One Martini backbone bead per residue (centre of mass of N, CA, C, O) as a GRO file, in nm:
protein
  192
    1MET     BB    1 -11.732  10.035  12.793
    2LYS     BB    2 -11.876  10.068  12.543
    3ARG     BB    3 -11.659  10.278  12.405
    4LEU     BB    4 -11.452   9.971  12.394
    5TRP     BB    5 -11.610   9.816  12.247
    6ARG     BB    6 -11.681   9.977  11.947
    7ASP     BB    7 -11.352   9.987  11.910
    8ARG     BB    8 -11.149   9.911  11.603
    9GLY     BB    9 -10.889  10.012  11.538
   10GLY     BB   10 -10.720   9.724  11.567
   11ALA     BB   11 -10.805   9.519  11.365
   12ALA     BB   12 -10.638   9.485  11.120
   13LEU     BB   13 -10.399   9.394  11.295
   14VAL     BB   14 -10.532   9.122  11.389
   15GLU     BB   15 -10.607   9.023  11.088
   16PHE     BB   16 -10.319   9.011  11.002
   17ALA     BB   17 -10.173   8.822  11.220
   18LEU     BB   18 -10.371   8.582  11.119
   19VAL     BB   19 -10.315   8.581  10.800
   20LEU     BB   20  -9.956   8.552  10.772
   21PRO     BB   21  -9.875   8.293  10.804
   22VAL     BB   22 -10.067   8.174  10.579
   23MET     BB   23  -9.947   8.294  10.339
   24LEU     BB   24  -9.663   8.231  10.401
   25LEU     BB   25  -9.702   7.916  10.377
   26MET     BB   26  -9.819   7.936  10.062
   27GLY     BB   27  -9.604   8.081   9.929
   28MET     BB   28  -9.371   7.873  10.008
   29GLY     BB   29  -9.501   7.661   9.847
   30LEU     BB   30  -9.512   7.779   9.571
   31CYS     BB   31  -9.192   7.833   9.560
   32GLU     BB   32  -9.155   7.488   9.585
   33MET     BB   33  -9.311   7.388   9.363
   34ALA     BB   34  -9.180   7.605   9.130
   35TYR     BB   35  -8.872   7.464   9.199
   36GLN     BB   36  -8.930   7.203   9.085
   37ALA     BB   37  -9.003   7.232   8.850
   38TYR     BB   38  -8.733   7.343   8.735
   39MET     BB   39  -8.587   7.103   8.829
   40GLN     BB   40  -8.685   6.910   8.646
   41ALA     BB   41  -8.664   7.052   8.364
   42ILE     BB   42  -8.399   7.026   8.371
   43LEU     BB   43  -8.313   6.736   8.410
   44THR     BB   44  -8.476   6.645   8.148
   45GLY     BB   45  -8.257   6.808   7.966
   46ALA     BB   46  -8.010   6.648   8.062
   47VAL     BB   47  -8.075   6.387   7.987
   48GLN     BB   48  -8.171   6.416   7.670
   49LYS     BB   49  -7.870   6.462   7.626
   50ALA     BB   50  -7.733   6.240   7.708
   51GLY     BB   51  -7.912   6.045   7.548
   52ARG     BB   52  -7.784   6.164   7.255
   53ASP     BB   53  -7.458   6.139   7.343
   54SER     BB   54  -7.449   5.798   7.358
   55THR     BB   55  -7.503   5.710   7.091
   56VAL     BB   56  -7.195   5.714   7.060
   57GLU     BB   57  -6.924   5.537   7.002
   58SER     BB   58  -6.739   5.771   7.186
   59ALA     BB   59  -6.884   5.766   7.434
   60ASN     BB   60  -6.845   5.949   7.747
   61THR     BB   61  -7.006   5.865   8.040
   62THR     BB   62  -6.896   6.057   8.264
   63THR     BB   63  -6.902   6.338   8.097
   64ILE     BB   64  -7.211   6.300   8.081
   65ASP     BB   65  -7.271   6.274   8.372
   66ASN     BB   66  -7.109   6.565   8.475
   67ALA     BB   67  -7.308   6.740   8.279
   68VAL     BB   68  -7.580   6.673   8.459
   69LEU     BB   69  -7.516   6.775   8.715
   70GLN     BB   70  -7.408   7.073   8.662
   71ALA     BB   71  -7.666   7.168   8.555
   72VAL     BB   72  -7.821   7.149   8.855
   73LYS     BB   73  -7.584   7.296   9.009
   74ASN     BB   74  -7.659   7.573   8.868
   75ILE     BB   75  -7.895   7.581   9.074
   76ASN     BB   76  -7.807   7.358   9.277
   77GLY     BB   77  -7.507   7.345   9.469
   78ASN     BB   78  -7.618   7.062   9.618
   79ALA     BB   79  -7.664   6.884   9.457
   80ALA     BB   80  -7.682   6.499   9.378
   81PHE     BB   81  -7.669   6.233   9.311
   82VAL     BB   82  -7.821   5.942   9.486
   83SER     BB   83  -7.604   5.670   9.346
   84GLY     BB   84  -7.388   5.858   9.201
   85TYR     BB   85  -7.482   5.734   8.918
   86PRO     BB   86  -7.640   5.679   8.680
   87MET     BB   87  -7.850   5.455   8.496
   88ARG     BB   88  -7.758   5.221   8.237
   89LYS     BB   89  -7.946   5.012   8.010
   90SER     BB   90  -7.975   4.740   7.775
   91TYR     BB   91  -8.152   4.679   7.447
   92ALA     BB   92  -8.220   4.498   7.138
   93SER     BB   93  -8.526   4.622   7.227
   94TYR     BB   94  -8.780   4.813   7.287
   95GLY     BB   95  -8.985   4.579   7.371
   96TYR     BB   96  -8.758   4.478   7.607
   97ILE     BB   97  -8.881   4.712   7.807
   98SER     BB   98  -8.987   4.427   7.985
   99PRO     BB   99  -9.114   4.147   8.113
  100GLU     BB  100  -9.070   3.856   8.047
  101SER     BB  101  -9.267   3.639   7.879
  102PHE     BB  102  -9.544   3.431   8.019
  103VAL     BB  103  -9.677   3.175   8.111
  104ASP     BB  104  -9.986   3.088   8.297
  105SER     BB  105 -10.099   2.840   8.442
  106ASN     BB  106 -10.268   2.914   8.730
  107GLY     BB  107 -10.346   3.254   8.727
  108ASN     BB  108 -10.164   3.453   8.926
  109GLY     BB  109  -9.968   3.676   8.798
  110MET     BB  110  -9.703   3.481   8.802
  111ARG     BB  111  -9.363   3.336   8.777
  112ASP     BB  112  -9.320   3.064   8.853
  113PRO     BB  113  -9.223   2.756   8.827
  114GLY     BB  114  -9.219   2.593   8.539
  115GLU     BB  115  -9.277   2.809   8.359
  116CYS     BB  116  -9.305   2.946   8.070
  117PHE     BB  117  -9.023   3.173   7.865
  118THR     BB  118  -8.902   3.447   7.747
  119ASP     BB  119  -8.544   3.469   7.698
  120VAL     BB  120  -8.407   3.756   7.562
  121ASN     BB  121  -8.109   3.785   7.686
  122GLY     BB  122  -8.006   3.455   7.724
  123ASN     BB  123  -7.992   3.369   8.063
  124GLY     BB  124  -8.233   3.135   8.125
  125ILE     BB  125  -8.382   3.366   8.321
  126TRP     BB  126  -8.647   3.542   8.462
  127ASP     BB  127  -8.684   3.865   8.393
  128ALA     BB  128  -8.835   4.178   8.488
  129ASP     BB  129  -8.543   4.272   8.374
  130PRO     BB  130  -8.360   4.237   8.088
  131GLY     BB  131  -8.165   4.416   8.124
  132VAL     BB  132  -7.833   4.584   8.069
  133SER     BB  133  -7.530   4.711   8.208
  134GLY     BB  134  -7.494   5.015   8.044
  135ASN     BB  135  -7.488   5.111   7.663
  136GLY     BB  136  -7.408   4.918   7.476
  137GLY     BB  137  -7.441   4.855   7.128
  138ALA     BB  138  -7.502   4.875   6.817
  139GLY     BB  139  -7.854   4.964   6.824
  140ASP     BB  140  -7.902   4.963   7.111
  141THR     BB  141  -8.146   5.011   7.381
  142VAL     BB  142  -8.131   5.315   7.605
  143LEU     BB  143  -8.173   5.338   7.920
  144TYR     BB  144  -8.168   5.675   8.111
  145THR     BB  145  -8.117   5.721   8.475
  146ALA     BB  146  -8.174   6.005   8.677
  147SER     BB  147  -8.107   6.116   8.987
  148ILE     BB  148  -8.174   6.348   9.265
  149THR     BB  149  -8.063   6.561   9.499
  150TYR     BB  150  -8.177   6.833   9.738
  151THR     BB  151  -8.210   7.125   9.857
  152ARG     BB  152  -8.445   7.313   9.970
  153LEU     BB  153  -8.525   7.635  10.004
  154PHE     BB  154  -8.747   7.568  10.284
  155PRO     BB  155  -8.897   7.438  10.575
  156LEU     BB  156  -9.166   7.363  10.521
  157GLY     BB  157  -9.097   7.042  10.488
  158LEU     BB  158  -9.006   7.005  10.803
  159TRP     BB  159  -9.303   7.084  10.897
  160LEU     BB  160  -9.459   6.857  10.750
  161GLY     BB  161  -9.264   6.603  10.680
  162TRP     BB  162  -9.021   6.568  10.423
  163GLY     BB  163  -8.765   6.741  10.458
  164LYS     BB  164  -8.470   6.881  10.345
  165THR     BB  165  -8.514   6.695  10.088
  166ALA     BB  166  -8.512   6.603   9.740
  167THR     BB  167  -8.642   6.429   9.496
  168LEU     BB  168  -8.516   6.342   9.129
  169SER     BB  169  -8.663   6.204   8.800
  170ALA     BB  170  -8.491   6.075   8.497
  171SER     BB  171  -8.588   5.969   8.155
  172THR     BB  172  -8.456   5.808   7.877
  173ILE     BB  173  -8.504   5.643   7.492
  174LEU     BB  174  -8.248   5.526   7.306
  175LYS     BB  175  -8.076   5.477   7.029
  176ASN     BB  176  -7.815   5.345   6.894
  177GLN     BB  177  -7.592   5.376   6.671
  178PRO     BB  178  -7.460   5.200   6.347
  179TRP     BB  179  -7.151   5.155   6.386
  180ALA     BB  180  -7.234   4.837   6.368
  181MET     BB  181  -7.288   4.538   6.436
  182GLN     BB  182  -7.579   4.416   6.568
  183THR     BB  183  -7.556   4.175   6.877
  184THR     BB  184  -7.800   3.920   6.909
  185THR     BB  185  -8.039   3.755   7.078
  186ALA     BB  186  -8.225   3.506   7.061
  187ALA     BB  187  -8.525   3.399   7.136
  188ALA     BB  188  -8.662   3.191   7.401
  189THR     BB  189  -8.794   2.904   7.511
  190VAL     BB  190  -8.861   2.863   7.853
  191CYS     BB  191  -8.875   2.550   8.086
  192THR     BB  192  -8.800   2.585   8.462
   0.00000   0.00000   0.00000
């Protein structure tokens, strides 16, 4: 009995069996994180190129959007846009890419009816995002955002409750080239 108790012949195998699952999970997790970082870099680069290509008057936005998706699909064939196509919002100026300013009369941090605001897009109502959908016109500032979803490499995400797919997003802001006279709406103070 003492001889059996002192025998260490299979100890390494048992230790390896205990450590192997942890090491595999760590390896898969690191690979998944590296792959996600790579996918994000590809998407960011494609979105920045799409933004630059969109600044010219003759830009074909459908072709540009398809090029963004194809760049990501070259890495993961299951990639798709989250909402059909990327989003474009145009603003007359860089400074308008924020909620319209208002006078907070009651100090609650929210714009309430009757408080005056600066209407930068000329629609007569306060906007948390005064951008206009689309690529805008000459000299407009455009926010281009693409969100994609793709299938994860390993089932680790399912085991951790993350889901089978991952979602990434990238944005860029560029000013359209001045191919014509820019039409702008003068900012007005409105109290409603």
